[in-house]
Coordinates of C-alpha atoms and ligand atoms in Angstrom, one line a residue:
M1 CA 87.2 77.6 84.3
R2 CA 84.9 80.7 84.4
V3 CA 86.9 83.2 86.3
F4 CA 85.5 86.3 87.9
V5 CA 88.2 89.0 87.7
T6 CA 87.8 92.3 89.7
G7 CA 90.0 95.2 88.5
A8 CA 89.7 93.5 85.1
T9 CA 90.2 96.8 83.3
G10 CA 93.3 97.9 85.4
F11 CA 97.0 97.6 84.7
I12 CA 97.4 94.1 86.2
G13 CA 93.9 92.9 85.8
S14 CA 93.8 93.5 82.1
A15 CA 97.0 91.5 81.6
I16 CA 95.4 88.7 83.8
V17 CA 92.3 88.7 81.6
Q18 CA 94.4 88.1 78.5
E19 CA 96.6 85.5 80.2
L20 CA 93.5 83.6 81.3
M21 CA 91.8 83.7 78.0
G22 CA 95.0 82.7 76.2
A23 CA 95.0 79.6 78.4
G24 CA 91.4 78.7 77.5
H25 CA 89.6 80.1 80.5
Q26 CA 86.4 82.1 80.3
V27 CA 86.5 85.5 82.0
L28 CA 83.7 87.4 83.8
G29 CA 85.2 90.9 84.3
L30 CA 84.0 93.4 86.9
T31 CA 83.6 96.9 85.6
R32 CA 81.9 100.1 86.6
S33 CA 82.2 101.9 83.3
D34 CA 80.9 101.8 79.8
A35 CA 84.5 102.0 78.5
G36 CA 85.5 99.1 80.7
A37 CA 82.5 97.1 79.5
K38 CA 83.4 97.8 75.9
W39 CA 87.1 96.7 76.4
L40 CA 86.0 93.5 78.1
A41 CA 83.5 92.7 75.4
D42 CA 86.0 93.5 72.6
T43 CA 88.5 91.2 74.4
G44 CA 86.0 88.3 74.4
A45 CA 85.2 88.4 78.1
E46 CA 81.8 88.6 79.7
V47 CA 80.9 91.8 81.5
H48 CA 79.8 92.0 85.1
R49 CA 78.6 95.5 86.0
G50 CA 79.4 96.4 89.6
D51 CA 81.4 98.5 92.0
L52 CA 83.7 97.8 95.0
D53 CA 81.2 99.7 97.1
N54 CA 78.3 97.5 95.9
L55 CA 79.2 94.3 97.9
E56 CA 76.2 92.5 96.5
S57 CA 77.7 92.9 93.0
L58 CA 80.9 91.3 94.2
R59 CA 79.2 88.4 96.0
S60 CA 77.0 87.6 93.0
G61 CA 80.0 87.7 90.6
A62 CA 81.9 85.2 92.8
E63 CA 78.8 83.0 93.0
K64 CA 78.5 82.8 89.2
S65 CA 82.1 81.8 88.7
D66 CA 84.4 78.8 89.2
G67 CA 87.1 80.9 90.7
V68 CA 88.0 84.6 91.5
I69 CA 91.0 86.8 91.1
H70 CA 90.6 90.1 93.0
C71 CA 92.7 93.0 91.6
A72 CA 90.4 96.0 92.0
F73 CA 91.6 98.7 94.3
N74 CA 90.9 102.4 94.5
H75 CA 94.4 104.1 94.3
D76 CA 93.3 107.5 95.5
F77 CA 96.1 107.7 98.1
S78 CA 94.5 110.7 99.8
K79 CA 91.9 108.1 101.1
F80 CA 94.3 105.2 101.6
V81 CA 93.0 104.0 104.9
A82 CA 89.4 104.1 103.8
N83 CA 90.3 102.3 100.5
C84 CA 92.2 99.6 102.4
E85 CA 89.1 99.1 104.6
A86 CA 86.9 98.9 101.4
D87 CA 89.3 96.2 100.2
R88 CA 88.6 94.3 103.4
A89 CA 84.9 94.5 102.9
A90 CA 85.3 93.5 99.2
I91 CA 87.3 90.4 100.1
E92 CA 84.7 89.4 102.7
A93 CA 81.9 89.8 100.1
L94 CA 83.8 87.8 97.5
G95 CA 84.4 85.1 100.1
T96 CA 80.7 85.0 101.0
G97 CA 80.0 84.1 97.4
L98 CA 82.3 81.1 97.6
I99 CA 81.6 79.6 101.1
G100 CA 80.7 75.9 100.9
S101 CA 82.7 75.4 97.7
D102 CA 86.3 74.6 96.9
K103 CA 86.5 77.4 94.3
P104 CA 89.8 79.3 94.5
L105 CA 89.9 83.0 95.4
V106 CA 93.2 84.8 94.8
I107 CA 93.5 88.2 96.5
T108 CA 96.2 90.9 96.2
S109 CA 98.5 92.4 98.7
G110 CA 102.0 93.9 98.7
T111 CA 105.4 92.3 99.5
G112 CA 105.9 95.1 102.1
H113 CA 109.1 95.6 104.1
N114 CA 110.8 94.7 107.3
S115 CA 113.6 96.3 109.2
S116 CA 115.9 93.3 109.3
G117 CA 117.5 93.9 105.9
Q118 CA 116.6 90.2 105.0
P119 CA 114.3 89.6 102.0
R120 CA 110.7 89.1 103.1
T121 CA 109.5 85.6 102.3
E122 CA 106.2 83.8 101.8
E123 CA 106.6 82.5 105.4
D124 CA 106.6 86.0 106.8
A125 CA 103.3 86.8 108.5
L126 CA 101.1 89.7 107.3
V127 CA 101.9 93.2 108.6
P128 CA 98.7 94.1 110.6
S129 CA 96.5 96.9 109.5
S130 CA 97.3 98.7 112.7
V131 CA 100.9 99.1 111.3
N132 CA 100.2 99.3 107.6
P133 CA 96.5 99.9 106.5
R134 CA 97.0 97.6 103.5
G135 CA 97.3 94.7 106.0
A136 CA 93.5 94.8 105.9
S137 CA 93.6 92.8 102.6
E138 CA 95.5 89.8 104.1
E139 CA 93.5 90.1 107.4
A140 CA 90.3 89.7 105.3
G141 CA 92.0 86.7 103.5
L142 CA 92.5 85.0 106.9
S143 CA 88.9 85.8 107.9
V144 CA 87.5 84.1 104.8
L145 CA 90.0 81.2 105.1
A146 CA 88.6 80.6 108.6
K147 CA 85.1 80.3 106.9
G148 CA 86.5 77.4 104.8
V149 CA 87.1 79.4 101.6
N150 CA 90.0 78.3 99.3
V151 CA 91.8 81.6 99.4
S152 CA 95.4 82.5 98.6
V153 CA 97.3 85.8 98.7
M154 CA 99.4 87.2 95.9
R155 CA 101.9 89.7 97.3
L156 CA 103.2 92.1 94.6
P157 CA 106.3 94.3 94.4
Q158 CA 106.6 97.1 91.8
V159 CA 105.0 95.7 88.7
H160 CA 106.4 97.1 85.5
N161 CA 106.2 97.2 81.7
R162 CA 107.2 100.0 79.4
E163 CA 104.4 102.3 80.4
K164 CA 104.1 101.8 84.2
A165 CA 106.1 100.6 87.2
G166 CA 104.0 100.8 90.3
L167 CA 105.0 103.6 92.6
I168 CA 108.0 104.3 90.3
T169 CA 105.4 105.7 87.8
Y170 CA 104.8 108.5 90.3
I171 CA 108.5 108.9 91.0
K172 CA 109.1 109.4 87.3
A173 CA 106.4 112.0 87.2
L174 CA 108.0 113.9 90.1
A175 CA 111.5 113.7 88.4
Q176 CA 109.9 115.2 85.2
E177 CA 108.2 118.0 87.2
K178 CA 111.3 118.9 89.3
G179 CA 113.9 118.4 86.5
V180 CA 116.0 116.1 88.6
S181 CA 115.9 112.4 89.4
A182 CA 116.6 111.9 93.1
Y183 CA 117.5 109.2 95.6
I184 CA 118.0 109.5 99.4
G185 CA 121.5 109.3 101.0
D186 CA 123.5 106.6 99.3
G187 CA 120.4 105.2 97.6
L188 CA 121.3 101.6 98.4
N189 CA 117.8 100.8 99.7
R190 CA 116.2 98.2 97.5
W191 CA 112.9 97.8 95.8
P192 CA 111.7 94.4 94.5
A193 CA 110.1 94.2 91.0
V194 CA 108.4 92.0 88.5
H195 CA 107.4 92.3 84.9
L196 CA 103.6 92.6 84.2
L197 CA 103.4 89.5 82.0
D198 CA 105.3 87.3 84.6
T199 CA 102.8 88.6 87.2
A200 CA 99.7 87.7 85.1
H201 CA 101.1 84.2 84.5
L202 CA 101.7 83.7 88.2
Y203 CA 98.1 84.7 89.1
R204 CA 96.9 82.0 86.7
L205 CA 99.2 79.4 88.3
A206 CA 97.9 80.4 91.7
L207 CA 94.3 80.1 90.5
E208 CA 94.9 76.7 88.9
K209 CA 97.4 75.1 91.4
G210 CA 97.4 77.2 94.5
R211 CA 96.6 75.9 98.0
A212 CA 94.3 77.4 100.5
G213 CA 96.0 79.6 103.0
S214 CA 99.2 80.1 100.8
R215 CA 101.0 83.4 100.3
Y216 CA 102.7 83.8 96.9
H217 CA 105.4 86.4 96.0
A218 CA 105.4 87.7 92.5
V219 CA 109.0 88.7 92.7
G220 CA 111.2 88.7 89.6
E221 CA 114.0 90.8 91.1
E222 CA 114.6 90.7 94.9
G223 CA 115.8 94.2 95.2
V224 CA 116.9 96.9 92.8
S225 CA 118.7 99.8 94.5
F226 CA 116.8 103.0 94.5
R227 CA 119.9 104.7 93.2
K228 CA 119.9 102.5 90.1
I229 CA 116.2 103.3 89.6
A230 CA 116.9 107.0 89.9
E231 CA 119.9 106.7 87.5
A232 CA 117.7 104.9 84.9
I233 CA 115.1 107.6 85.1
G234 CA 117.7 110.3 84.8
K235 CA 119.3 108.7 81.8
K236 CA 115.9 108.2 80.1
M237 CA 114.8 111.8 80.7
N238 CA 118.3 113.3 80.2
I239 CA 118.1 115.1 83.6
P240 CA 120.6 115.2 86.5
V241 CA 120.6 112.5 89.1
V242 CA 121.1 113.8 92.7
S243 CA 121.3 112.5 96.2
K244 CA 119.0 114.2 98.8
S245 CA 119.5 114.2 102.5
S246 CA 116.6 112.8 104.6
E247 CA 115.9 116.5 105.5
E248 CA 115.7 117.5 101.9
A249 CA 113.8 114.4 100.7
G250 CA 110.3 115.5 101.8
A251 CA 110.4 118.6 99.5
H252 CA 111.3 116.4 96.5
F253 CA 109.3 113.3 97.1
S254 CA 106.2 114.8 98.7
W255 CA 103.7 112.0 99.7
L256 CA 106.1 109.4 98.2
N257 CA 108.7 110.3 100.9
L258 CA 107.1 107.7 103.1
F259 CA 108.2 105.0 100.6
A260 CA 111.4 106.4 98.9
A261 CA 113.8 105.5 101.7
L262 CA 112.3 102.1 102.4
D263 CA 114.5 99.0 102.0
M264 CA 112.0 96.3 100.9
P265 CA 113.8 93.3 99.4
A266 CA 111.6 90.2 98.9
S267 CA 112.1 86.7 97.7
S268 CA 110.0 84.4 95.6
T269 CA 112.0 81.2 96.1
L270 CA 109.1 79.3 97.7
T271 CA 106.6 80.5 95.2
Q272 CA 108.8 79.4 92.3
E273 CA 109.2 75.9 94.0
R274 CA 105.5 75.6 94.8
L275 CA 104.0 76.8 91.6
G276 CA 106.7 76.0 89.1
W277 CA 106.8 79.7 88.1
H278 CA 110.0 81.1 86.6
P279 CA 109.9 84.8 85.7
T280 CA 111.5 85.3 82.2
R281 CA 110.7 88.9 81.1
I282 CA 113.0 91.9 81.0
S283 CA 114.2 93.7 84.1
L284 CA 112.8 96.8 85.8
L285 CA 115.9 98.9 84.7
E286 CA 115.6 97.6 81.1
D287 CA 111.9 98.7 81.0
L288 CA 112.7 102.1 82.6
E289 CA 115.4 102.7 80.0
S290 CA 113.5 101.4 77.0
Ligands
LIG301 N1 100.9 98.1 90.1 C1 101.8 97.7 91.0 O1 103.0 97.8 90.9 C2 101.2 97.2 92.3 C3 102.1 96.9 93.4 C4 101.6 96.4 94.6 C5 100.3 96.1 94.7 N2 99.4 96.4 93.6 C6 98.0 96.0 93.8 O2 97.6 95.2 92.7 C7 96.2 95.5 92.4 C8 96.0 95.9 91.0 O3 96.8 97.1 90.8 P1 96.8 97.9 89.4 O4 98.2 98.5 89.3 O5 96.4 97.0 88.3 O6 95.8 99.0 89.6 P2 95.0 100.0 88.6 O7 95.6 100.0 87.3 O8 94.8 101.3 89.3 O9 93.6 99.2 88.4 C9 92.7 99.2 89.5 C10 91.4 98.5 89.0 O10 90.5 98.6 90.1 C11 89.3 99.1 89.5 N3 88.6 99.9 90.5 C12 89.0 101.0 91.2 N4 88.1 101.4 92.0 C13 87.0 100.7 91.8 C14 85.7 100.7 92.3 N5 85.2 101.6 93.2 N6 84.8 99.7 91.9 C15 85.2 98.8 90.9 N7 86.4 98.7 90.4 C16 87.3 99.7 90.8 C17 89.7 99.9 88.4 O11 88.6 100.0 87.5 P3 88.4 101.3 86.5 O12 89.1 100.8 85.2 O13 86.9 101.4 86.4 O14 89.0 102.5 87.2 C18 90.8 99.1 87.8 O15 90.2 98.0 87.0 C19 95.8 96.5 93.5 O16 95.3 95.8 94.6 C20 97.1 97.2 93.8 O17 97.1 97.9 95.0 C21 99.9 96.9 92.5

């Protein structure tokens, strides 16, 4: 299959590019930079120059391909709402390039959280963009599904390898800056996680075997307590691990305070059954301590 990958130069997208090529697919990778184009060419992929803001470049990339994986996202959190709306427009444009075909489009979202304490499942409906701006991505997925596009959603937790771990990357940087690794209250709130290489494999399975309208959860671990995460960071950096009250947390976590107290367990039981995916790589804590 010739697969158009957006975000092909990013943390997750670059692992997907390698997973796809290793399985014999051709990749057409979106990039906006010379460095990205060089990396793609060196990897053996075709280069598609474009930008998330250039919707025509997205539509034409989708049109030229046999399937699309959409991983590009602007992670400037100071413009989060605008970036989520840009993702909506990007998914609509990719969908436009696929209308009238059965070619698969896999888009990206988050596993999110609910207040019940129960793990979120693939059956849980999207969180609307009026509640969480990132809901725009899944709303756009439903919109292109209604136009007959073979779209599925990949919901991600914290995706880790030795170098990065989603939002935990920023939490590590804060711990380094402040000289303490912190959690809030008893720190028993849980964050789900998955290894980067298991994630890339699951995107390929969703592309090859996914069904229109499905939601998949790339969850390797349902929920690691925030306290354990803080302890692993403290151990690795050799700094104290401290509990902060909710009143103190804002000063430590800054913009991440919105997330640090969230309990966000998520399950991948249905994804594993439906796609035959079984995550096998090392755990979040092993990566944080390695
Ligand atoms: N990492 C996680 O743990 C995690 C967790 C939940 C959800 N997600 C979601 O998973 C997806 C991939 O995340 P990631 O961690 O791989 O992100 P990343 O490393 O920041 O990569 C983002 C990719 O998007 C591209 N991009 C950004 N702005 C662009 C623009 N204006 N035009 C074209 N390309 C643009 C980047 O290209 P350049 O190389 O040119 O910058 C890069 O290839 C995103 O939707 C993200 O929100 C990730």
